[in-house]
Amino acid sequence: MEEGKDPIIVTRTNQTRVLPQRLLQLLVLFLVLCFTFSVVSIYMIRFFGINNNSLTNVRPSLLTCNREEVKSLQQSIKPPSNLMHEMSDEELLWRASFVPRVKKFPFERVPKVAFMFLTKGPLPLAPLWERFFKGHEGRYSIYVHSLPSFQPEFASTSVFYKRQIPSKVSEWGKMSMCDAERRLMANALLDMSNEWFVLLSESCIPLYNFTTIYNHISQSKYSFIGAFDDPGPFGRGRYNDHMLPEVNITEWRKGSQWFEINRKLALYIVEDNKFYPKFAEFCKPACYVDEHYFPTMLTIKAPNLLANRSITWVDWSRGGAHPASFGGSDITEEFMKKIFEGHKCSYNGQPSSICFLFARKFSPSALQPLFLLAPKFLGF
């Protein structure tokens, strides 16, 4: 048995002597590899021209970014200089819905009226509007939504120069018309100074000078949008029971497409994803959605903020699906008196003789006679 143990003892002794030698060999090999890697790295850095200068160049850009963040307040309150952008409608509406939680502005702010023109193409009455806006810079903004194919040619001195927003085709009586109006409001909301929003067409004219209109809108306790309950076939008759539970028939309202609203109501419109799907699916011709969507939704959301009347004059006396249109031969002193006289309304709870601030529909041929009568009747 003792002879059987001897080989085992000798073997263990040999292993204890061999093992440190192997560890030493591995350590030497590791050091050689590290040295080789270092030499190769240095060679590659020199060969490809990577040096400390390229690394230090990164630091100024980081410092510049920090400096821009310090100035971010000025960047955020400055309205976009170029209205054209690449945001989708979904992105635009989301961005426009931003609201500051602190109500008091930490900078001087002059509230502006956003004049939003929903057009097919050109603005034939633009010269009249140019005269209307002259001298009132800083108190208004202009936004134009036309057909995407239309290329405006306004002079660089025009108030309409580069006031075009990214647009899509809109069809009368369909949801695409409301989409265009929401698009206009969303773009206007990007300017934090815009406090009131007026929807106009290429056939609209102002009935008073800028100061009168600005004061009338800015001092009003209510927004001017028609929203009335019509029990007949062109009112409740267009209601669809599938609007439930979001919209009950007792809440169904009708009103003019042309409106003036404040910033709070504009935010309700651009952020809405509760009523929009219902109207898009269940209010199609002969339910004309542009006459019902905004009046109904705002009546539900903020009825106490609505004057329940439009401030855009139109003439429905000729009958038909559209109001009367007026050309050059129609524009007389008698016609202008008809627009201003014989109307009764309330303003901030008191009787008022100023019921309309804008009028439509005027054809291109009406421009010259309107120019001649503007000083006497329009005040500009």
PDB file of C-alpha atoms in Angstrom, residues 19-304:
ATOM      1  CA  LEU A  19       1.546  25.622 -12.106  1.00  0.00           C
ATOM      2  CA  PRO A  20       3.386  28.871 -11.189  1.00  0.00           C
ATOM      3  CA  GLN A  21       5.368  28.627 -14.408  1.00  0.00           C
ATOM      4  CA  ARG A  22       2.180  28.508 -16.492  1.00  0.00           C
ATOM      5  CA  LEU A  23       0.712  31.507 -14.687  1.00  0.00           C
ATOM      6  CA  LEU A  24       3.915  33.413 -15.330  1.00  0.00           C
ATOM      7  CA  GLN A  25       3.746  32.561 -19.022  1.00  0.00           C
ATOM      8  CA  LEU A  26       0.149  33.750 -19.268  1.00  0.00           C
ATOM      9  CA  LEU A  27       0.992  37.001 -17.499  1.00  0.00           C
ATOM     10  CA  VAL A  28       3.882  37.668 -19.863  1.00  0.00           C
ATOM     11  CA  LEU A  29       1.637  36.915 -22.861  1.00  0.00           C
ATOM     12  CA  PHE A  30      -1.019  39.325 -21.559  1.00  0.00           C
ATOM     13  CA  LEU A  31       1.570  42.095 -21.125  1.00  0.00           C
ATOM     14  CA  VAL A  32       2.869  41.519 -24.631  1.00  0.00           C
ATOM     15  CA  LEU A  33      -0.657  41.774 -26.061  1.00  0.00           C
ATOM     16  CA  CYS A  34      -1.329  45.001 -24.133  1.00  0.00           C
ATOM     17  CA  PHE A  35       1.884  46.542 -25.415  1.00  0.00           C
ATOM     18  CA  THR A  36       1.108  45.458 -28.963  1.00  0.00           C
ATOM     19  CA  PHE A  37      -2.427  46.913 -28.763  1.00  0.00           C
ATOM     20  CA  SER A  38      -1.072  50.214 -27.445  1.00  0.00           C
ATOM     21  CA  VAL A  39       1.473  50.477 -30.257  1.00  0.00           C
ATOM     22  CA  VAL A  40      -1.159  49.647 -32.887  1.00  0.00           C
ATOM     23  CA  SER A  41      -3.605  52.208 -31.403  1.00  0.00           C
ATOM     24  CA  ILE A  42      -1.020  54.972 -31.427  1.00  0.00           C
ATOM     25  CA  TYR A  43      -0.131  54.136 -35.019  1.00  0.00           C
ATOM     26  CA  MET A  44      -3.792  54.201 -36.094  1.00  0.00           C
ATOM     27  CA  ILE A  45      -4.411  57.547 -34.378  1.00  0.00           C
ATOM     28  CA  ARG A  46      -1.456  59.083 -36.180  1.00  0.00           C
ATOM     29  CA  PHE A  47      -2.355  57.447 -39.472  1.00  0.00           C
ATOM     30  CA  PHE A  48      -6.031  58.607 -39.484  1.00  0.00           C
ATOM     31  CA  GLY A  49      -5.236  62.052 -38.156  1.00  0.00           C
ATOM     32  CA  ILE A  50      -7.282  61.812 -34.961  1.00  0.00           C
ATOM     33  CA  ASN A  51      -5.847  64.202 -32.453  1.00  0.00           C
ATOM     34  CA  ASN A  52      -6.779  66.298 -29.461  1.00  0.00           C
ATOM     35  CA  ASN A  53      -8.058  69.146 -31.618  1.00  0.00           C
ATOM     36  CA  SER A  54     -10.952  67.035 -32.847  1.00  0.00           C
ATOM     37  CA  LEU A  55     -11.920  66.245 -29.290  1.00  0.00           C
ATOM     38  CA  THR A  56     -11.758  69.797 -28.067  1.00  0.00           C
ATOM     39  CA  ASN A  57     -13.950  70.907 -30.952  1.00  0.00           C
ATOM     40  CA  VAL A  58     -16.900  69.165 -29.298  1.00  0.00           C
ATOM     41  CA  ARG A  59     -16.846  71.346 -26.205  1.00  0.00           C
ATOM     42  CA  PRO A  60     -17.771  74.706 -27.794  1.00  0.00           C
ATOM     43  CA  SER A  61     -20.910  73.177 -29.317  1.00  0.00           C
ATOM     44  CA  LEU A  62     -22.035  72.049 -25.885  1.00  0.00           C
ATOM     45  CA  LEU A  63     -21.416  75.499 -24.464  1.00  0.00           C
ATOM     46  CA  THR A  64     -23.331  77.071 -27.333  1.00  0.00           C
ATOM     47  CA  CYS A  65     -26.292  74.799 -26.651  1.00  0.00           C
ATOM     48  CA  ASN A  66     -26.329  75.880 -23.011  1.00  0.00           C
ATOM     49  CA  ARG A  67     -26.232  79.521 -24.002  1.00  0.00           C
ATOM     50  CA  GLU A  68     -29.199  78.992 -26.337  1.00  0.00           C
ATOM     51  CA  GLU A  69     -31.170  77.432 -23.486  1.00  0.00           C
ATOM     52  CA  VAL A  70     -30.638  80.570 -21.427  1.00  0.00           C
ATOM     53  CA  LYS A  71     -32.251  82.556 -24.251  1.00  0.00           C
ATOM     54  CA  SER A  72     -35.056  80.035 -24.813  1.00  0.00           C
ATOM     55  CA  LEU A  73     -37.727  82.323 -23.345  1.00  0.00           C
ATOM     56  CA  GLN A  74     -37.081  84.887 -26.069  1.00  0.00           C
ATOM     57  CA  GLN A  75     -37.153  82.097 -28.638  1.00  0.00           C
ATOM     58  CA  SER A  76     -40.466  80.726 -27.361  1.00  0.00           C
ATOM     59  CA  ILE A  77     -42.359  84.028 -27.275  1.00  0.00           C
ATOM     60  CA  LYS A  78     -41.156  85.172 -30.682  1.00  0.00           C
ATOM     61  CA  PRO A  79     -43.755  84.328 -33.369  1.00  0.00           C
ATOM     62  CA  PRO A  80     -42.557  82.174 -36.282  1.00  0.00           C
ATOM     63  CA  SER A  81     -40.955  84.313 -38.988  1.00  0.00           C
ATOM     64  CA  ASN A  82     -41.837  81.713 -41.608  1.00  0.00           C
ATOM     65  CA  LEU A  83     -45.321  80.204 -41.442  1.00  0.00           C
ATOM     66  CA  MET A  84     -44.393  77.263 -43.670  1.00  0.00           C
ATOM     67  CA  HIS A  85     -43.414  74.151 -41.704  1.00  0.00           C
ATOM     68  CA  GLU A  86     -43.304  70.380 -42.095  1.00  0.00           C
ATOM     69  CA  MET A  87     -45.550  69.408 -39.176  1.00  0.00           C
ATOM     70  CA  SER A  88     -48.450  67.073 -39.856  1.00  0.00           C
ATOM     71  CA  ASP A  89     -51.918  68.159 -38.740  1.00  0.00           C
ATOM     72  CA  GLU A  90     -51.656  65.842 -35.748  1.00  0.00           C
ATOM     73  CA  GLU A  91     -48.306  67.341 -34.734  1.00  0.00           C
ATOM     74  CA  LEU A  92     -49.524  70.896 -35.353  1.00  0.00           C
ATOM     75  CA  LEU A  93     -52.669  70.515 -33.232  1.00  0.00           C
ATOM     76  CA  TRP A  94     -50.639  68.945 -30.425  1.00  0.00           C
ATOM     77  CA  ARG A  95     -48.072  71.739 -30.505  1.00  0.00           C
ATOM     78  CA  ALA A  96     -50.758  74.432 -30.631  1.00  0.00           C
ATOM     79  CA  SER A  97     -52.481  73.029 -27.546  1.00  0.00           C
ATOM     80  CA  PHE A  98     -49.592  74.027 -25.242  1.00  0.00           C
ATOM     81  CA  VAL A  99     -50.813  76.331 -22.456  1.00  0.00           C
ATOM     82  CA  PRO A 100     -48.634  78.063 -19.827  1.00  0.00           C
ATOM     83  CA  ARG A 101     -49.683  77.181 -16.284  1.00  0.00           C
ATOM     84  CA  VAL A 102     -48.568  80.555 -14.931  1.00  0.00           C
ATOM     85  CA  LYS A 103     -51.161  83.044 -16.152  1.00  0.00           C
ATOM     86  CA  LYS A 104     -49.147  86.217 -15.584  1.00  0.00           C
ATOM     87  CA  PHE A 105     -46.743  86.909 -18.429  1.00  0.00           C
ATOM     88  CA  PRO A 106     -43.138  87.703 -17.344  1.00  0.00           C
ATOM     89  CA  PHE A 107     -42.752  90.065 -20.314  1.00  0.00           C
ATOM     90  CA  GLU A 108     -44.659  92.863 -21.999  1.00  0.00           C
ATOM     91  CA  ARG A 109     -47.368  91.454 -24.235  1.00  0.00           C
ATOM     92  CA  VAL A 110     -49.589  93.354 -26.660  1.00  0.00           C
ATOM     93  CA  PRO A 111     -52.665  91.187 -27.383  1.00  0.00           C
ATOM     94  CA  LYS A 112     -53.296  90.772 -31.104  1.00  0.00           C
ATOM     95  CA  VAL A 113     -56.212  89.848 -33.335  1.00  0.00           C
ATOM     96  CA  ALA A 114     -55.473  86.977 -35.715  1.00  0.00           C
ATOM     97  CA  PHE A 115     -57.189  87.517 -39.066  1.00  0.00           C
ATOM     98  CA  MET A 116     -57.562  84.073 -40.658  1.00  0.00           C
ATOM     99  CA  PHE A 117     -58.438  84.030 -44.362  1.00  0.00           C
ATOM    100  CA  LEU A 118     -59.937  80.792 -45.681  1.00  0.00           C
ATOM    101  CA  THR A 119     -59.697  81.099 -49.470  1.00  0.00           C
ATOM    102  CA  LYS A 120     -59.567  79.084 -52.672  1.00  0.00           C
ATOM    103  CA  GLY A 121     -56.779  81.158 -54.153  1.00  0.00           C
ATOM    104  CA  PRO A 122     -56.171  84.878 -54.637  1.00  0.00           C
ATOM    105  CA  LEU A 123     -57.399  87.694 -52.406  1.00  0.00           C
ATOM    106  CA  PRO A 124     -58.997  90.140 -54.876  1.00  0.00           C
ATOM    107  CA  LEU A 125     -59.958  92.558 -52.084  1.00  0.00           C
ATOM    108  CA  ALA A 126     -56.442  92.604 -50.601  1.00  0.00           C
ATOM    109  CA  PRO A 127     -55.848  96.318 -51.459  1.00  0.00           C
ATOM    110  CA  LEU A 128     -58.824  97.287 -49.278  1.00  0.00           C
ATOM    111  CA  TRP A 129     -57.452  95.195 -46.411  1.00  0.00           C
ATOM    112  CA  GLU A 130     -54.008  96.748 -46.924  1.00  0.00           C
ATOM    113  CA  ARG A 131     -55.536 100.174 -46.265  1.00  0.00           C
ATOM    114  CA  PHE A 132     -57.410  98.780 -43.252  1.00  0.00           C
ATOM    115  CA  PHE A 133     -54.249  97.359 -41.606  1.00  0.00           C
ATOM    116  CA  LYS A 134     -51.935 100.274 -42.399  1.00  0.00           C
ATOM    117  CA  GLY A 135     -50.411 101.878 -39.318  1.00  0.00           C
ATOM    118  CA  HIS A 136     -51.507  99.187 -36.852  1.00  0.00           C
ATOM    119  CA  GLU A 137     -48.515  96.877 -36.930  1.00  0.00           C
ATOM    120  CA  GLY A 138     -48.034  94.830 -33.771  1.00  0.00           C
ATOM    121  CA  ARG A 139     -51.741  94.558 -33.030  1.00  0.00           C
ATOM    122  CA  TYR A 140     -52.710  91.980 -35.643  1.00  0.00           C
ATOM    123  CA  SER A 141     -51.526  88.807 -37.347  1.00  0.00           C
ATOM    124  CA  ILE A 142     -52.559  87.425 -40.744  1.00  0.00           C
ATOM    125  CA  TYR A 143     -52.907  83.779 -41.807  1.00  0.00           C
ATOM    126  CA  VAL A 144     -54.027  82.569 -45.230  1.00  0.00           C
ATOM    127  CA  HIS A 145     -55.232  79.042 -46.050  1.00  0.00           C
ATOM    128  CA  SER A 146     -55.695  78.492 -49.782  1.00  0.00           C
ATOM    129  CA  LEU A 147     -55.630  75.527 -52.130  1.00  0.00           C
ATOM    130  CA  PRO A 148     -52.228  73.796 -51.947  1.00  0.00           C
ATOM    131  CA  SER A 149     -51.667  74.379 -55.666  1.00  0.00           C
ATOM    132  CA  PHE A 150     -52.095  78.151 -55.409  1.00  0.00           C
ATOM    133  CA  GLN A 151     -48.898  80.235 -55.529  1.00  0.00           C
ATOM    134  CA  PRO A 152     -49.419  83.749 -54.117  1.00  0.00           C
ATOM    135  CA  GLU A 153     -47.611  86.691 -55.687  1.00  0.00           C
ATOM    136  CA  PHE A 154     -47.792  89.397 -53.043  1.00  0.00           C
ATOM    137  CA  ALA A 155     -45.124  92.090 -53.019  1.00  0.00           C
ATOM    138  CA  SER A 156     -42.645  92.015 -50.150  1.00  0.00           C
ATOM    139  CA  THR A 157     -44.239  95.233 -48.841  1.00  0.00           C
ATOM    140  CA  SER A 158     -47.698  93.635 -48.591  1.00  0.00           C
ATOM    141  CA  VAL A 159     -49.171  92.601 -45.236  1.00  0.00           C
ATOM    142  CA  PHE A 160     -50.067  89.298 -46.940  1.00  0.00           C
ATOM    143  CA  TYR A 161     -46.481  88.565 -47.987  1.00  0.00           C
ATOM    144  CA  LYS A 162     -45.459  85.057 -46.787  1.00  0.00           C
ATOM    145  CA  ARG A 163     -48.574  84.728 -44.624  1.00  0.00           C
ATOM    146  CA  GLN A 164     -49.566  81.473 -46.325  1.00  0.00           C
ATOM    147  CA  ILE A 165     -49.781  78.398 -44.080  1.00  0.00           C
ATOM    148  CA  PRO A 166     -49.375  74.729 -45.132  1.00  0.00           C
ATOM    149  CA  SER A 167     -52.784  73.768 -46.464  1.00  0.00           C
ATOM    150  CA  LYS A 168     -54.897  70.943 -47.852  1.00  0.00           C
ATOM    151  CA  VAL A 169     -57.946  70.795 -50.103  1.00  0.00           C
ATOM    152  CA  SER A 170     -61.148  71.743 -48.267  1.00  0.00           C
ATOM    153  CA  GLU A 171     -64.661  71.089 -49.575  1.00  0.00           C
ATOM    154  CA  TRP A 172     -67.777  73.057 -48.678  1.00  0.00           C
ATOM    155  CA  GLY A 173     -70.042  71.255 -46.211  1.00  0.00           C
ATOM    156  CA  LYS A 174     -67.501  68.511 -45.436  1.00  0.00           C
ATOM    157  CA  MET A 175     -65.178  67.868 -42.505  1.00  0.00           C
ATOM    158  CA  SER A 176     -62.194  69.011 -44.572  1.00  0.00           C
ATOM    159  CA  MET A 177     -63.612  72.547 -44.231  1.00  0.00           C
ATOM    160  CA  CYS A 178     -63.469  72.311 -40.438  1.00  0.00           C
ATOM    161  CA  ASP A 179     -60.004  70.793 -40.745  1.00  0.00           C
ATOM    162  CA  ALA A 180     -58.868  73.900 -42.631  1.00  0.00           C
ATOM    163  CA  GLU A 181     -60.337  76.150 -39.930  1.00  0.00           C
ATOM    164  CA  ARG A 182     -58.626  74.157 -37.185  1.00  0.00           C
ATOM    165  CA  ARG A 183     -55.390  74.356 -39.170  1.00  0.00           C
ATOM    166  CA  LEU A 184     -55.671  78.132 -39.323  1.00  0.00           C
ATOM    167  CA  MET A 185     -56.349  78.386 -35.585  1.00  0.00           C
ATOM    168  CA  ALA A 186     -53.511  76.026 -34.695  1.00  0.00           C
ATOM    169  CA  ASN A 187     -51.002  78.056 -36.697  1.00  0.00           C
ATOM    170  CA  ALA A 188     -52.290  81.265 -35.145  1.00  0.00           C
ATOM    171  CA  LEU A 189     -52.013  79.791 -31.638  1.00  0.00           C
ATOM    172  CA  LEU A 190     -48.264  79.337 -32.150  1.00  0.00           C
ATOM    173  CA  ASP A 191     -48.012  83.108 -31.663  1.00  0.00           C
ATOM    174  CA  MET A 192     -48.590  83.627 -27.943  1.00  0.00           C
ATOM    175  CA  SER A 193     -49.680  87.226 -28.522  1.00  0.00           C
ATOM    176  CA  ASN A 194     -52.732  86.236 -30.562  1.00  0.00           C
ATOM    177  CA  GLU A 195     -55.684  86.568 -28.211  1.00  0.00           C
ATOM    178  CA  TRP A 196     -58.646  86.725 -30.619  1.00  0.00           C
ATOM    179  CA  PHE A 197     -59.256  84.793 -33.834  1.00  0.00           C
ATOM    180  CA  VAL A 198     -61.453  85.963 -36.715  1.00  0.00           C
ATOM    181  CA  LEU A 199     -62.375  83.655 -39.607  1.00  0.00           C
ATOM    182  CA  LEU A 200     -62.797  85.424 -42.946  1.00  0.00           C
ATOM    183  CA  SER A 201     -63.058  84.564 -46.634  1.00  0.00           C
ATOM    184  CA  GLU A 202     -61.629  86.216 -49.728  1.00  0.00           C
ATOM    185  CA  SER A 203     -65.029  87.896 -50.238  1.00  0.00           C
ATOM    186  CA  CYS A 204     -65.127  89.573 -46.806  1.00  0.00           C
ATOM    187  CA  ILE A 205     -64.590  93.270 -46.064  1.00  0.00           C
ATOM    188  CA  PRO A 206     -64.196  95.190 -42.782  1.00  0.00           C
ATOM    189  CA  LEU A 207     -67.067  97.557 -41.964  1.00  0.00           C
ATOM    190  CA  TYR A 208     -65.133  99.836 -39.602  1.00  0.00           C
ATOM    191  CA  ASN A 209     -61.595 101.076 -39.184  1.00  0.00           C
ATOM    192  CA  PHE A 210     -59.041  98.915 -37.393  1.00  0.00           C
ATOM    193  CA  THR A 211     -59.196 100.712 -34.029  1.00  0.00           C
ATOM    194  CA  THR A 212     -62.977 100.365 -33.798  1.00  0.00           C
ATOM    195  CA  ILE A 213     -62.891  96.672 -34.646  1.00  0.00           C
ATOM    196  CA  TYR A 214     -59.949  95.964 -32.328  1.00  0.00           C
ATOM    197  CA  ASN A 215     -61.614  97.713 -29.385  1.00  0.00           C
ATOM    198  CA  HIS A 216     -64.981  96.064 -30.026  1.00  0.00           C
ATOM    199  CA  ILE A 217     -63.448  92.593 -30.056  1.00  0.00           C
ATOM    200  CA  SER A 218     -60.935  93.073 -27.243  1.00  0.00           C
ATOM    201  CA  GLN A 219     -63.435  94.666 -24.838  1.00  0.00           C
ATOM    202  CA  SER A 220     -66.194  92.115 -25.391  1.00  0.00           C
ATOM    203  CA  LYS A 221     -67.021  89.686 -22.600  1.00  0.00           C
ATOM    204  CA  TYR A 222     -68.152  87.137 -25.164  1.00  0.00           C
ATOM    205  CA  SER A 223     -66.990  85.495 -28.371  1.00  0.00           C
ATOM    206  CA  PHE A 224     -69.084  86.008 -31.481  1.00  0.00           C
ATOM    207  CA  ILE A 225     -70.227  82.707 -32.924  1.00  0.00           C
ATOM    208  CA  GLY A 226     -73.758  81.814 -33.895  1.00  0.00           C
ATOM    209  CA  ALA A 227     -75.135  78.867 -31.884  1.00  0.00           C
ATOM    210  CA  PHE A 228     -78.905  78.497 -31.881  1.00  0.00           C
ATOM    211  CA  ASP A 229     -81.312  75.621 -31.535  1.00  0.00           C
ATOM    212  CA  ASP A 230     -83.212  75.164 -34.813  1.00  0.00           C
ATOM    213  CA  PRO A 231     -86.095  72.680 -34.359  1.00  0.00           C
ATOM    214  CA  GLY A 232     -86.708  72.461 -38.113  1.00  0.00           C
ATOM    215  CA  PRO A 233     -85.376  70.097 -40.799  1.00  0.00           C
ATOM    216  CA  PHE A 234     -82.199  72.157 -41.323  1.00  0.00           C
ATOM    217  CA  GLY A 235     -81.382  72.140 -37.609  1.00  0.00           C
ATOM    218  CA  ARG A 236     -82.408  69.234 -35.419  1.00  0.00           C
ATOM    219  CA  GLY A 237     -83.446  67.449 -38.587  1.00  0.00           C
ATOM    220  CA  ARG A 238     -79.750  66.934 -39.349  1.00  0.00           C
ATOM    221  CA  TYR A 239     -79.023  65.321 -35.988  1.00  0.00           C
ATOM    222  CA  ASN A 240     -78.015  61.654 -35.954  1.00  0.00           C
ATOM    223  CA  ASP A 241     -78.739  59.448 -32.925  1.00  0.00           C
ATOM    224  CA  HIS A 242     -75.273  57.944 -33.315  1.00  0.00           C
ATOM    225  CA  MET A 243     -73.902  61.218 -31.893  1.00  0.00           C
ATOM    226  CA  LEU A 244     -74.855  59.893 -28.445  1.00  0.00           C
ATOM    227  CA  PRO A 245     -73.612  59.913 -25.759  1.00  0.00           C
ATOM    228  CA  GLU A 246     -71.233  62.769 -26.620  1.00  0.00           C
ATOM    229  CA  VAL A 247     -73.964  64.974 -28.140  1.00  0.00           C
ATOM    230  CA  ASN A 248     -77.621  64.931 -27.172  1.00  0.00           C
ATOM    231  CA  ILE A 249     -80.200  66.369 -29.571  1.00  0.00           C
ATOM    232  CA  THR A 250     -81.015  69.058 -26.989  1.00  0.00           C
ATOM    233  CA  GLU A 251     -77.393  70.250 -27.290  1.00  0.00           C
ATOM    234  CA  TRP A 252     -77.387  70.265 -31.104  1.00  0.00           C
ATOM    235  CA  ARG A 253     -76.694  73.770 -32.422  1.00  0.00           C
ATOM    236  CA  LYS A 254     -76.464  75.553 -35.759  1.00  0.00           C
ATOM    237  CA  GLY A 255     -74.603  78.718 -36.692  1.00  0.00           C
ATOM    238  CA  SER A 256     -72.693  80.658 -39.301  1.00  0.00           C
ATOM    239  CA  GLN A 257     -69.333  79.363 -40.422  1.00  0.00           C
ATOM    240  CA  TRP A 258     -67.777  82.815 -39.920  1.00  0.00           C
ATOM    241  CA  PHE A 259     -66.895  83.587 -36.336  1.00  0.00           C
ATOM    242  CA  GLU A 260     -64.677  85.414 -33.847  1.00  0.00           C
ATOM    243  CA  ILE A 261     -63.470  83.550 -30.765  1.00  0.00           C
ATOM    244  CA  ASN A 262     -60.994  84.127 -27.953  1.00  0.00           C
ATOM    245  CA  ARG A 263     -57.901  82.083 -27.188  1.00  0.00           C
ATOM    246  CA  LYS A 264     -59.611  79.824 -24.663  1.00  0.00           C
ATOM    247  CA  LEU A 265     -62.237  78.710 -27.182  1.00  0.00           C
ATOM    248  CA  ALA A 266     -59.599  78.309 -29.904  1.00  0.00           C
ATOM    249  CA  LEU A 267     -57.750  75.906 -27.604  1.00  0.00           C
ATOM    250  CA  TYR A 268     -60.952  73.917 -27.063  1.00  0.00           C
ATOM    251  CA  ILE A 269     -61.217  73.529 -30.831  1.00  0.00           C
ATOM    252  CA  VAL A 270     -57.648  72.437 -31.592  1.00  0.00           C
ATOM    253  CA  GLU A 271     -57.417  70.004 -28.659  1.00  0.00           C
ATOM    254  CA  ASP A 272     -60.772  68.331 -29.267  1.00  0.00           C
ATOM    255  CA  ASN A 273     -60.665  64.591 -29.874  1.00  0.00           C
ATOM    256  CA  LYS A 274     -63.976  63.785 -28.202  1.00  0.00           C
ATOM    257  CA  PHE A 275     -66.532  65.410 -30.507  1.00  0.00           C
ATOM    258  CA  TYR A 276     -64.484  65.483 -33.716  1.00  0.00           C
ATOM    259  CA  PRO A 277     -64.796  61.728 -34.505  1.00  0.00           C
ATOM    260  CA  LYS A 278     -68.562  61.829 -34.036  1.00  0.00           C
ATOM    261  CA  PHE A 279     -69.054  64.788 -36.367  1.00  0.00           C
ATOM    262  CA  ALA A 280     -66.616  63.377 -38.925  1.00  0.00           C
ATOM    263  CA  GLU A 281     -68.544  60.092 -39.108  1.00  0.00           C
ATOM    264  CA  PHE A 282     -72.164  61.089 -38.574  1.00  0.00           C
ATOM    265  CA  CYS A 283     -72.508  64.647 -39.933  1.00  0.00           C
ATOM    266  CA  LYS A 284     -72.163  64.435 -43.695  1.00  0.00           C
ATOM    267  CA  PRO A 285     -74.234  66.180 -46.414  1.00  0.00           C
ATOM    268  CA  ALA A 286     -77.097  66.909 -46.083  1.00  0.00           C
ATOM    269  CA  CYS A 287     -75.713  67.578 -42.595  1.00  0.00           C
ATOM    270  CA  TYR A 288     -73.234  70.411 -43.262  1.00  0.00           C
ATOM    271  CA  VAL A 289     -70.656  69.973 -40.556  1.00  0.00           C
ATOM    272  CA  ASP A 290     -69.194  73.502 -40.737  1.00  0.00           C
ATOM    273  CA  GLU A 291     -72.584  74.823 -39.561  1.00  0.00           C
ATOM    274  CA  HIS A 292     -72.844  72.481 -36.560  1.00  0.00           C
ATOM    275  CA  TYR A 293     -69.485  71.226 -35.244  1.00  0.00           C
ATOM    276  CA  PHE A 294     -68.052  74.356 -33.620  1.00  0.00           C
ATOM    277  CA  PRO A 295     -71.414  75.811 -32.453  1.00  0.00           C
ATOM    278  CA  THR A 296     -72.429  72.524 -30.816  1.00  0.00           C
ATOM    279  CA  MET A 297     -69.084  71.710 -29.239  1.00  0.00           C
ATOM    280  CA  LEU A 298     -68.543  75.202 -27.819  1.00  0.00           C
ATOM    281  CA  THR A 299     -72.109  75.327 -26.504  1.00  0.00           C
ATOM    282  CA  ILE A 300     -71.366  72.161 -24.554  1.00  0.00           C
ATOM    283  CA  LYS A 301     -67.892  73.256 -23.421  1.00  0.00           C
ATOM    284  CA  ALA A 302     -68.368  76.960 -22.666  1.00  0.00           C
ATOM    285  CA  PRO A 303     -71.922  78.273 -23.233  1.00  0.00           C
ATOM    286  CA  ASN A 304     -71.349  81.254 -20.931  1.00  0.00           C
TER     287      ASN A 304
END
